[in-house]
Amino acid sequence: EVQLVESGGGLVQPGGSLRLSCAASGFTFSNYWMHWVRQAPGKGLVWVSRINTDGSTTDYADSVKGRFTISRDNAKNTFFLQMNSLRAEDTAVYYCARDAPGGLVDYWGQGTLVTVSS
Amino acid sequence: DVVMTQSPLSLPVTLGQPASISCRSSQSLVYSDGNTYLNWFQQRPGQSPRRLIYKVSNRDSGVPDRFSGSGSGTDFTLKISRVEAEDVGVYYCMQGMYWPSFGQGTRLEIK
């Protein structure tokens, strides 16, 4: 059974940093691109970032480019989202998701809440 | 960027009645391999999204057969033949042609 478990969310002040983790199990992690998607309170889904199988290719939404960094550790079946220079508008539930054909996603984690507030 | 536009954004439906959600993309979603990659997701209240339909019309395992997807090119539809109480939630279409993007979401509620 595919499982994705996020951790690392919390309350952080504007300008601060946070590192999210996503632990994967139930599939061969090193064979899959992985994604981060976020959802602001009461709002829709917004794609944030993705990483290829060996970490050599990464993509970001314009809204986070230069502030967020995605990475992975295939030995530990885990990938990460380092979030710096956080803003109030980054407040959201952050989901990790597994890549699916066509640049889409299939399985999602349960999400971790990031709140940026003073 | 490919923009996904869903309608309606709110969908009140009587139990047992059909429901239909439209999703339109600003560009064709036909890939160079000839496939059209368009997914539908359901997000029940307080839950993570769950994929219902992949590649326009393929139901995921465990998805009731009252859900169906159709469409081509830029116009796609998710239909529920007879709405049940457990179908309440928000439905999203998603494309991955260039940068992944989602529709705004359609909130289905029981009338």
XYZ file of C-alpha atoms in Angstrom:
229
model
C 0.000 0.000 0.000
C 1.369 3.382 -0.986
C 1.852 5.655 2.015
C 3.106 9.229 2.167
C 3.562 10.880 5.552
C 4.422 14.567 5.868
C 5.993 16.189 8.901
C 7.674 19.430 9.883
C 4.805 21.897 9.727
C 4.156 24.485 12.406
C 3.960 28.148 13.284
C 6.750 30.382 12.005
C 7.230 34.124 11.905
C 7.360 36.028 8.619
C 10.850 35.812 7.191
C 11.515 32.549 8.974
C 12.331 29.085 7.688
C 10.835 25.620 7.926
C 11.756 22.238 6.493
C 9.038 19.789 5.535
C 9.652 16.076 5.119
C 7.680 13.387 3.330
C 8.376 9.740 4.153
C 7.317 7.301 1.462
C 6.577 3.575 1.649
C 4.795 0.878 -0.301
C 6.507 1.567 -3.637
C 9.997 1.904 -5.121
C 10.588 5.524 -4.143
C 13.712 6.001 -6.261
C 11.720 5.296 -9.445
C 9.291 8.189 -9.018
C 9.318 11.942 -9.387
C 7.683 13.537 -6.348
C 5.663 16.715 -5.816
C 4.603 19.246 -3.215
C 1.136 20.796 -3.491
C -0.354 23.318 -1.077
C -3.815 24.472 -0.085
C -4.412 27.749 1.714
C -7.254 27.722 4.258
C -10.559 27.454 2.442
C -8.879 27.659 -0.964
C -8.012 25.328 -3.825
C -5.012 23.178 -4.658
C -1.842 24.836 -5.929
C 1.179 22.973 -7.250
C 4.430 24.070 -5.582
C 7.394 21.989 -6.700
C 8.595 18.666 -8.112
C 11.809 16.677 -8.203
C 12.992 13.944 -10.505
C 14.148 10.488 -9.496
C 17.772 11.301 -8.651
C 17.296 14.898 -7.558
C 19.094 16.406 -10.540
C 16.003 18.171 -11.904
C 13.736 20.410 -9.867
C 10.879 22.734 -10.802
C 9.085 25.410 -8.842
C 5.999 27.558 -9.072
C 6.878 31.206 -9.670
C 5.438 32.129 -6.276
C 8.113 30.123 -4.407
C 11.056 30.198 -6.814
C 14.228 31.389 -5.093
C 12.752 30.847 -1.613
C 11.901 27.122 -1.534
C 14.209 24.193 -2.279
C 13.096 20.634 -2.935
C 15.450 17.706 -2.355
C 15.370 13.974 -1.718
C 17.224 11.148 0.000
C 16.521 7.920 -1.861
C 18.373 5.866 0.741
C 15.819 6.999 3.314
C 12.779 7.047 0.999
C 12.192 10.653 1.970
C 12.001 13.993 0.223
C 11.985 17.491 1.560
C 10.877 21.069 1.064
C 13.127 23.710 2.575
C 11.108 26.904 2.886
C 12.959 30.180 3.517
C 11.850 33.809 3.658
C 8.340 32.685 4.519
C 5.438 35.048 3.976
C 1.902 35.169 5.322
C 0.647 34.013 1.935
C 2.618 30.781 2.317
C 0.209 29.732 5.068
C -1.335 26.470 3.872
C -1.605 22.751 4.277
C 1.297 21.266 2.357
C 0.739 17.888 0.730
C 3.346 15.605 -0.747
C 2.244 13.556 -3.734
C 3.615 10.864 -5.994
C 4.108 11.525 -9.677
C 1.897 9.862 -12.264
C 2.124 9.698 -16.066
C 1.682 12.990 -17.881
C 3.202 15.130 -15.153
C 0.215 14.505 -12.917
C -0.015 13.032 -9.414
C -1.806 10.034 -7.992
C -1.280 9.339 -4.255
C -1.277 12.098 -1.621
C -0.140 12.347 1.975
C -2.356 13.598 4.793
C -0.828 17.071 4.728
C 1.040 19.233 7.228
C -0.074 22.732 8.207
C 2.309 25.648 7.894
C 1.218 28.896 9.511
C 3.230 32.050 8.898
C 2.266 34.684 11.417
C 3.768 37.028 13.962
C 0.859 28.337 -18.418
C -2.160 26.103 -18.903
C -5.224 27.467 -17.116
C -7.913 25.049 -15.996
C -11.434 26.457 -15.654
C -14.135 24.482 -13.876
C -17.872 25.071 -13.820
C -19.979 25.320 -11.874
C -18.021 26.266 -8.768
C -20.936 25.274 -6.536
C -23.186 22.324 -7.271
C -26.225 21.598 -5.065
C -27.667 18.212 -5.949
C -30.583 16.153 -4.648
C -29.681 12.673 -3.438
C -30.093 10.132 -6.208
C -29.922 12.739 -8.955
C -27.097 13.085 -11.509
C -24.345 15.682 -11.361
C -21.954 17.005 -13.976
C -18.801 19.108 -13.662
C -17.046 20.740 -16.595
C -13.318 21.395 -16.875
C -11.794 23.369 -19.730
C -8.107 23.835 -20.397
C -6.580 26.855 -22.124
C -4.516 24.541 -24.337
C -4.960 21.072 -25.731
C -3.921 18.325 -23.322
C -3.069 15.829 -26.056
C 0.547 14.796 -25.505
C 3.079 13.824 -28.152
C 2.480 10.160 -27.294
C -1.156 10.567 -28.352
C -2.515 10.269 -24.823
C -4.549 12.923 -23.024
C -3.478 13.329 -19.417
C -6.279 14.798 -17.357
C -7.078 13.642 -13.821
C -10.033 14.225 -11.527
C -9.696 14.335 -7.742
C -12.229 14.273 -4.934
C -11.516 16.019 -1.634
C -13.970 15.160 1.102
C -14.248 17.560 4.054
C -11.160 17.341 6.234
C -9.412 14.828 3.974
C -6.597 14.760 1.456
C -7.449 14.673 -2.229
C -8.100 11.249 -3.713
C -7.722 10.478 -7.406
C -10.944 9.282 -9.020
C -10.191 9.362 -12.745
C -6.947 9.295 -14.714
C -6.280 9.856 -18.407
C -9.727 11.440 -18.882
C -11.912 8.374 -18.410
C -10.163 5.635 -16.394
C -11.574 5.003 -12.930
C -9.160 4.271 -10.132
C -9.484 1.055 -8.156
C -12.263 1.263 -5.587
C -14.019 4.195 -7.239
C -17.753 3.502 -7.643
C -18.934 3.065 -11.203
C -21.399 5.938 -10.785
C -18.365 8.175 -11.457
C -17.341 8.604 -15.080
C -15.023 10.898 -16.993
C -15.130 11.960 -20.602
C -13.847 14.572 -23.002
C -11.033 15.356 -25.360
C -8.655 18.123 -26.363
C -9.616 21.012 -24.098
C -13.083 20.055 -22.815
C -13.623 17.477 -20.105
C -16.493 16.343 -17.893
C -16.882 14.421 -14.657
C -20.302 12.861 -14.182
C -21.913 11.224 -11.185
C -24.893 9.169 -12.281
C -26.680 9.167 -8.909
C -25.305 11.325 -6.132
C -24.897 9.773 -2.698
C -24.239 11.470 0.633
C -20.591 10.321 0.629
C -19.974 12.279 -2.594
C -20.090 15.605 -0.752
C -16.811 17.463 -1.168
C -14.776 19.452 -3.659
C -13.810 18.083 -7.054
C -10.716 19.212 -8.950
C -9.425 18.566 -12.434
C -5.663 18.577 -12.987
C -3.330 18.811 -15.965
C 0.422 18.240 -16.124
C 1.226 19.281 -19.696
C 3.745 21.956 -18.763
C 3.616 23.056 -15.160
C 1.012 21.105 -13.245
C -2.144 23.029 -12.482
C -5.578 22.451 -11.022
C -9.032 23.810 -11.694
C -10.527 26.095 -9.035
C -12.590 23.255 -7.584
C -16.327 22.499 -7.650
C -18.050 22.164 -4.304
C -20.765 19.502 -4.402
C -23.397 19.684 -1.675
C -26.651 17.923 -1.030
C -29.701 20.064 -1.691
